[in-house]
CSV table of C-alpha atoms and ligand atoms in Angstrom, one decimal:
chain,number,residue,atom,x,y,z
C,4,MET,CA,34.5,129.5,111.2
C,5,PRO,CA,35.0,125.9,112.3
C,6,ASP,CA,35.8,125.5,116.0
C,7,GLN,CA,39.5,125.8,116.5
C,8,HIS,CA,40.9,122.6,118.0
C,9,ARG,CA,42.1,123.4,121.5
C,10,PRO,CA,44.8,121.2,123.1
C,11,ARG,CA,44.5,120.3,126.8
C,12,ILE,CA,47.0,121.9,129.0
C,13,ALA,CA,49.0,120.3,131.9
C,14,THR,CA,51.2,122.4,134.1
C,15,THR,CA,52.3,119.8,136.7
C,16,ARG,CA,54.0,116.4,136.6
C,17,ALA,CA,50.9,114.8,138.2
C,18,GLY,CA,48.6,116.6,135.7
C,19,LEU,CA,50.7,115.3,132.7
C,20,ARG,CA,50.6,111.7,134.1
C,21,ALA,CA,46.8,111.9,134.7
C,22,ALA,CA,46.2,113.4,131.2
C,23,LEU,CA,48.2,110.6,129.6
C,24,ALA,CA,46.8,107.7,131.6
C,25,GLY,CA,44.7,105.7,129.2
C,26,ALA,CA,45.6,108.0,126.2
C,27,PRO,CA,45.6,106.2,122.9
C,28,ARG,CA,49.0,104.8,121.9
C,29,PRO,CA,51.4,105.5,120.4
C,30,ILE,CA,52.3,108.8,122.0
C,31,GLY,CA,54.5,111.3,120.1
C,32,LEU,CA,56.4,113.9,122.1
C,33,VAL,CA,57.7,117.2,120.8
C,34,PRO,CA,59.9,119.0,123.4
C,35,THR,CA,60.3,122.8,122.8
C,36,MET,CA,61.2,126.0,124.5
C,37,GLY,CA,58.2,127.8,123.0
C,38,ALA,CA,58.3,130.8,120.7
C,39,LEU,CA,57.0,128.3,118.2
C,40,HIS,CA,57.7,128.7,114.5
C,41,ASP,CA,57.4,126.7,111.3
C,42,GLY,CA,60.4,124.5,112.3
C,43,HIS,CA,58.5,123.4,115.4
C,44,ARG,CA,55.3,123.2,113.4
C,45,ALA,CA,57.0,120.6,111.1
C,46,LEU,CA,57.9,118.5,114.1
C,47,LEU,CA,54.3,118.7,115.5
C,48,GLU,CA,52.8,117.8,112.2
C,49,ARG,CA,55.0,114.8,111.7
C,50,ALA,CA,54.2,113.7,115.2
C,51,ARG,CA,50.5,114.1,114.4
C,52,ARG,CA,50.8,111.9,111.3
C,53,GLU,CA,52.7,109.1,113.1
C,54,ASN,CA,51.0,108.9,116.5
C,55,ALA,CA,47.5,108.5,118.1
C,56,THR,CA,48.3,111.1,120.8
C,57,VAL,CA,50.6,114.1,120.4
C,58,VAL,CA,52.2,115.9,123.4
C,59,ALA,CA,54.1,119.2,123.0
C,60,THR,CA,56.1,120.5,125.9
C,61,ILE,CA,56.9,124.2,126.3
C,62,PHE,CA,59.6,124.9,128.9
C,63,VAL,CA,62.4,127.5,128.7
C,64,ASN,CA,65.0,125.3,130.5
C,65,PRO,CA,67.2,127.6,132.6
C,66,MET,CA,69.7,124.7,133.1
C,67,GLN,CA,70.7,124.7,129.4
C,68,PHE,CA,71.5,128.5,129.2
C,69,ASP,CA,75.1,129.3,129.8
C,70,ASN,CA,74.3,133.0,129.4
C,71,ALA,CA,71.8,134.8,131.8
C,72,ALA,CA,71.1,137.6,129.3
C,73,ASP,CA,70.2,135.0,126.6
C,74,LEU,CA,67.8,133.4,129.0
C,75,ALA,CA,66.2,136.7,130.0
C,76,ALA,CA,65.8,137.8,126.4
C,77,TYR,CA,64.5,134.4,125.2
C,78,PRO,CA,61.2,135.2,123.4
C,79,ARG,CA,58.0,134.0,125.2
C,80,THR,CA,54.8,133.9,123.1
C,81,GLU,CA,52.4,131.7,125.0
C,82,ALA,CA,49.1,132.6,123.2
C,83,GLY,CA,50.7,132.2,119.7
C,84,ASP,CA,52.3,128.9,120.8
C,85,LEU,CA,49.0,127.5,121.9
C,86,ALA,CA,47.4,128.6,118.6
C,87,ILE,CA,50.1,126.8,116.6
C,88,CYS,CA,49.7,123.7,118.7
C,89,GLY,CA,46.0,123.8,118.1
C,90,GLU,CA,46.5,124.2,114.3
C,91,ALA,CA,48.9,121.2,114.3
C,92,GLY,CA,46.3,119.0,116.1
C,93,VAL,CA,48.3,118.6,119.4
C,94,ASP,CA,46.3,116.8,122.0
C,95,LEU,CA,48.1,118.0,125.1
C,96,VAL,CA,50.6,120.8,125.9
C,97,PHE,CA,52.8,120.4,129.0
C,98,MET,CA,53.7,123.9,130.2
C,99,PRO,CA,55.4,123.3,133.6
C,100,GLY,CA,56.7,125.8,136.0
C,101,GLY,CA,60.3,125.4,136.9
C,102,ASP,CA,59.6,123.6,140.2
C,103,GLU,CA,57.6,120.9,138.4
C,104,VAL,CA,60.6,120.0,136.2
C,105,TYR,CA,63.2,120.6,138.9
C,106,PRO,CA,61.3,120.0,142.2
C,107,PRO,CA,63.0,121.3,145.4
C,108,GLY,CA,66.0,119.2,146.2
C,109,PHE,CA,66.6,118.2,142.6
C,110,ASP,CA,70.2,117.0,142.6
C,111,THR,CA,70.8,115.0,139.4
C,112,THR,CA,72.7,116.0,136.2
C,113,VAL,CA,72.8,113.9,133.1
C,114,HIS,CA,76.1,114.3,131.4
C,115,VAL,CA,76.9,112.9,127.9
C,116,ASP,CA,80.6,112.9,127.7
C,117,ARG,CA,82.5,112.5,124.4
C,118,LEU,CA,79.8,113.8,122.1
C,119,THR,CA,79.6,117.1,124.0
C,120,ARG,CA,83.4,117.9,124.0
C,121,GLY,CA,83.3,119.9,120.7
C,122,LEU,CA,81.2,122.3,118.8
C,123,GLU,CA,78.3,123.7,120.9
C,124,GLY,CA,79.5,121.8,123.9
C,125,GLU,CA,82.9,123.5,123.8
C,126,HIS,CA,81.5,127.0,123.3
C,127,ARG,CA,78.5,126.7,125.7
C,128,PRO,CA,79.8,125.1,128.9
C,129,GLY,CA,77.1,123.1,130.7
C,130,HIS,CA,74.6,123.5,127.9
C,131,PHE,CA,74.3,119.9,127.0
C,132,ASP,CA,74.1,118.8,130.7
C,133,GLY,CA,71.0,121.0,130.9
C,134,VAL,CA,69.6,119.6,127.6
C,135,ALA,CA,70.3,115.9,128.5
C,136,THR,CA,68.9,116.4,132.0
C,137,VAL,CA,65.6,118.1,131.0
C,138,VAL,CA,65.0,115.7,128.1
C,139,ALA,CA,65.6,112.7,130.4
C,140,VAL,CA,63.0,114.1,132.8
C,141,LEU,CA,60.5,114.9,129.9
C,142,LEU,CA,60.9,111.5,128.2
C,143,ASN,CA,60.4,109.7,131.6
C,144,LEU,CA,57.4,111.8,132.4
C,145,ALA,CA,55.7,111.4,129.1
C,146,GLY,CA,56.5,107.7,128.5
C,147,ALA,CA,56.1,108.4,124.8
C,148,GLU,CA,56.9,105.8,122.1
C,149,ARG,CA,58.5,108.5,120.0
C,150,ALA,CA,60.1,111.9,120.5
C,151,TYR,CA,60.8,114.4,117.6
C,152,PHE,CA,63.9,116.6,117.4
C,153,GLY,CA,65.2,118.9,114.7
C,154,GLN,CA,68.4,118.3,112.6
C,155,LYS,CA,68.8,122.1,113.0
C,156,ASP,CA,70.4,121.3,116.4
C,157,ALA,CA,72.5,118.4,115.1
C,158,GLN,CA,74.6,117.9,118.2
C,159,GLN,CA,71.6,118.0,120.5
C,160,LEU,CA,70.0,115.3,118.4
C,161,LEU,CA,73.0,113.0,118.8
C,162,VAL,CA,73.3,113.8,122.5
C,163,VAL,CA,69.6,113.0,123.1
C,164,ARG,CA,69.8,109.8,121.1
C,165,ARG,CA,72.9,108.7,123.0
C,166,MET,CA,71.4,109.6,126.4
C,167,ALA,CA,68.1,107.7,125.7
C,168,ALA,CA,70.0,104.6,124.5
C,169,ASP,CA,72.5,104.7,127.4
C,170,LEU,CA,69.8,105.2,130.1
C,171,ALA,CA,67.5,102.6,128.6
C,172,ILE,CA,64.7,105.0,128.0
C,173,PRO,CA,62.5,103.2,125.5
C,174,THR,CA,61.5,106.3,123.5
C,175,GLU,CA,62.5,106.3,119.8
C,176,VAL,CA,64.3,109.5,119.0
C,177,ILE,CA,63.3,110.7,115.5
C,178,ALA,CA,65.2,113.3,113.5
C,179,CYS,CA,63.3,115.9,111.4
C,180,PRO,CA,64.9,118.0,108.6
C,181,THR,CA,65.8,121.7,109.1
C,182,VAL,CA,63.1,124.1,108.0
C,183,ARG,CA,64.4,127.2,106.3
C,184,ASP,CA,63.1,130.6,105.3
C,185,ARG,CA,63.0,131.2,101.6
C,186,ASP,CA,66.4,132.9,101.7
C,187,GLY,CA,67.9,129.9,103.3
C,188,LEU,CA,68.1,131.1,106.9
C,189,ALA,CA,67.3,128.2,109.2
C,190,ILE,CA,64.3,129.3,111.2
C,191,SER,CA,65.1,129.9,114.9
C,192,SER,CA,63.3,131.5,117.8
C,193,ARG,CA,66.3,133.8,118.1
C,194,ASN,CA,65.9,135.2,114.5
C,195,VAL,CA,63.2,137.6,115.7
C,196,ARG,CA,65.8,139.4,117.8
C,197,LEU,CA,68.0,140.3,114.8
C,198,THR,CA,67.9,143.9,113.6
C,199,PRO,CA,66.7,144.3,109.9
C,200,ALA,CA,70.3,144.6,108.8
C,201,GLN,CA,71.4,141.5,110.7
C,202,ARG,CA,68.4,139.6,109.4
C,203,ALA,CA,69.4,140.6,105.9
C,204,ALA,CA,73.0,139.4,106.6
C,205,ALA,CA,72.0,136.1,108.3
C,206,PRO,CA,71.5,133.9,105.2
C,207,VAL,CA,75.3,134.0,104.9
C,208,LEU,CA,75.4,130.9,107.2
C,209,HIS,CA,73.5,128.9,104.6
C,210,ARG,CA,75.6,130.4,101.8
C,211,ALA,CA,78.7,129.3,103.6
C,212,LEU,CA,77.4,125.8,104.1
C,213,ARG,CA,76.5,125.7,100.4
C,214,ALA,CA,80.0,126.9,99.4
C,215,ALA,CA,81.6,124.1,101.3
C,216,GLU,CA,79.0,121.7,99.8
C,217,ALA,CA,80.0,122.8,96.3
C,218,ALA,CA,83.7,122.1,97.0
C,219,TRP,CA,82.7,118.7,98.4
C,220,ARG,CA,80.7,117.9,95.3
C,221,ALA,CA,83.8,118.9,93.2
C,222,GLY,CA,85.8,116.3,95.1
C,223,GLU,CA,87.3,118.3,98.0
C,224,ARG,CA,87.9,116.1,101.0
C,225,SER,CA,90.3,118.1,103.1
C,226,GLY,CA,88.8,119.3,106.4
C,227,ASP,CA,90.9,122.4,106.4
C,228,ALA,CA,89.9,123.3,102.8
C,229,LEU,CA,86.2,122.8,103.6
C,230,ARG,CA,86.5,124.9,106.8
C,231,ARG,CA,88.3,127.5,104.7
C,232,ALA,CA,85.5,127.6,102.1
C,233,MET,CA,83.0,128.3,104.9
C,234,LEU,CA,85.2,131.0,106.6
C,235,ASP,CA,85.8,132.7,103.2
C,236,ALA,CA,82.0,132.9,102.5
C,237,LEU,CA,81.4,134.2,106.1
C,238,ALA,CA,84.1,136.8,105.7
C,239,ALA,CA,82.1,138.4,102.8
C,240,GLU,CA,79.5,139.5,105.4
C,241,PRO,CA,80.8,142.3,107.7
C,242,LEU,CA,78.0,141.8,110.3
C,243,ALA,CA,78.8,138.1,110.7
C,244,ASP,CA,81.3,137.2,113.4
C,245,PRO,CA,82.1,133.5,113.2
C,246,GLU,CA,82.6,131.6,116.5
C,247,TYR,CA,83.5,128.3,114.9
C,248,VAL,CA,83.2,126.3,111.7
C,249,SER,CA,83.5,122.6,111.8
C,250,VAL,CA,83.8,119.6,109.5
C,251,ALA,CA,83.2,116.6,111.7
C,252,GLU,CA,82.4,112.9,111.6
C,253,PRO,CA,78.6,112.7,111.8
C,254,ALA,CA,78.5,109.9,114.4
C,255,THR,CA,81.3,111.0,116.8
C,256,LEU,CA,81.5,114.8,116.0
C,257,ARG,CA,85.3,114.5,115.9
C,258,GLU,CA,86.9,117.0,113.5
C,259,VAL,CA,88.0,115.6,110.2
C,260,ASP,CA,91.5,115.9,108.6
C,261,GLU,CA,90.7,114.1,105.4
C,262,ALA,CA,87.2,112.8,104.9
C,263,THR,CA,86.8,109.1,104.0
C,264,GLY,CA,83.0,109.0,104.5
C,265,PRO,CA,80.1,111.4,105.2
C,266,VAL,CA,80.7,114.6,107.2
C,267,LEU,CA,78.7,117.1,109.1
C,268,LEU,CA,79.4,120.8,108.3
C,269,SER,CA,78.4,123.1,111.1
C,270,MET,CA,79.0,126.6,112.4
C,271,ALA,CA,78.1,129.2,115.0
C,272,VAL,CA,78.1,132.8,114.0
C,273,ARG,CA,77.4,135.9,116.0
C,274,PHE,CA,75.5,138.9,114.8
C,275,GLY,CA,76.0,141.4,117.7
C,276,GLU,CA,74.4,139.7,120.7
C,277,ILE,CA,72.6,137.1,118.8
C,278,ARG,CA,74.3,133.7,118.2
C,279,LEU,CA,73.0,131.6,115.3
C,280,ILE,CA,73.9,128.0,114.4
C,281,ASP,CA,73.4,125.9,111.3
C,282,ASN,CA,74.6,122.7,109.8
C,283,LEU,CA,74.5,120.5,106.7
C,284,PRO,CA,75.1,116.8,106.5
C,285,LEU,CA,77.1,115.7,103.4
C,286,ALA,CA,77.2,112.2,102.1
P,6,AMP,P1,63.8,124.8,120.6
P,6,AMP,O1,62.4,125.3,121.0
P,6,AMP,O2,64.6,125.9,119.9
P,6,AMP,O3,64.5,124.2,121.8
P,6,AMP,O4,63.6,123.7,119.6
P,6,AMP,C1,62.7,122.6,119.8
P,6,AMP,C2,62.9,121.6,118.8
P,6,AMP,O5,62.6,122.2,117.5
P,6,AMP,C3,64.3,121.1,118.7
P,6,AMP,O6,64.3,119.7,118.5
P,6,AMP,C4,64.9,121.8,117.5
P,6,AMP,O7,65.9,121.1,116.9
P,6,AMP,C5,63.7,121.9,116.6
P,6,AMP,N1,63.8,123.0,115.7
P,6,AMP,C6,64.1,124.3,115.9
P,6,AMP,N2,64.2,125.0,114.8
P,6,AMP,C7,64.0,124.1,113.8
P,6,AMP,C8,64.1,124.3,112.4
P,6,AMP,N3,64.3,125.4,111.7
P,6,AMP,N4,63.8,123.1,111.6
P,6,AMP,C9,63.6,122.0,112.2
P,6,AMP,N5,63.6,121.8,113.6
P,6,AMP,C10,63.8,122.9,114.3
């Protein structure tokens, strides 16, 4: 067997800075919360193709969890994560303890305002303050030329891009397409917590998005009609409990009455304790 590539590991701010001093440029950064899967792998592989140095960060960020049980239950799979980073050719994995990201006395919150009023921001109070704050810290620590984020978390992507532009952080934010299982379910670290019956039901999110897409392709432009198409499809699955469905302007995330341009379809759906999100941009 060939030697498996082993990434270096940094666990402190100082260790990360030291490891990156003199590293070949450009640097590509992939922030994650671990429990790595094929969605993360696609980000890592893209970063590998486009950069001389690839840094993955693995940090389950307590500040972005609005629900203590969700944080406690969040899967942690360190050995598997390092194996995936090795396979993807990652050079350095930053796995900080909480005190390294938020040292004692940490007293700053980054708040992106209008973009976080709807969708996930409305249903998960404080979530995007946690995301924007941790990503600002990570982008500043790594000083990367590029950072890679998944379209799977469409609102997060917009929030991070806005935050980096507004705070003059010179890292380019790059969007990567959503990776799905064969049955259409968007891959997520939370999928492993679904029961077999819930897992079998979960592709209904993608079916609902596709139902609204079919209406859109047939000329439907009414926001209410498109939202109804998604809700009707979700209603066919008794285990699915929709939290919201949305048809929004892709740049502002404001809900659309009558679409005059591209839209972003998105939704959050509960299966028991597990909350799944998905989205589909339409042009
Ligand atoms: P997470 O570890 O869930 O915070 O995700 C880390 C990054 O991976 C984020 O930029 C996510 O949007 C991205 N990501 C998660 N799941 C997927 C997926 N199925 N396809 C593409 N990107 C993903």
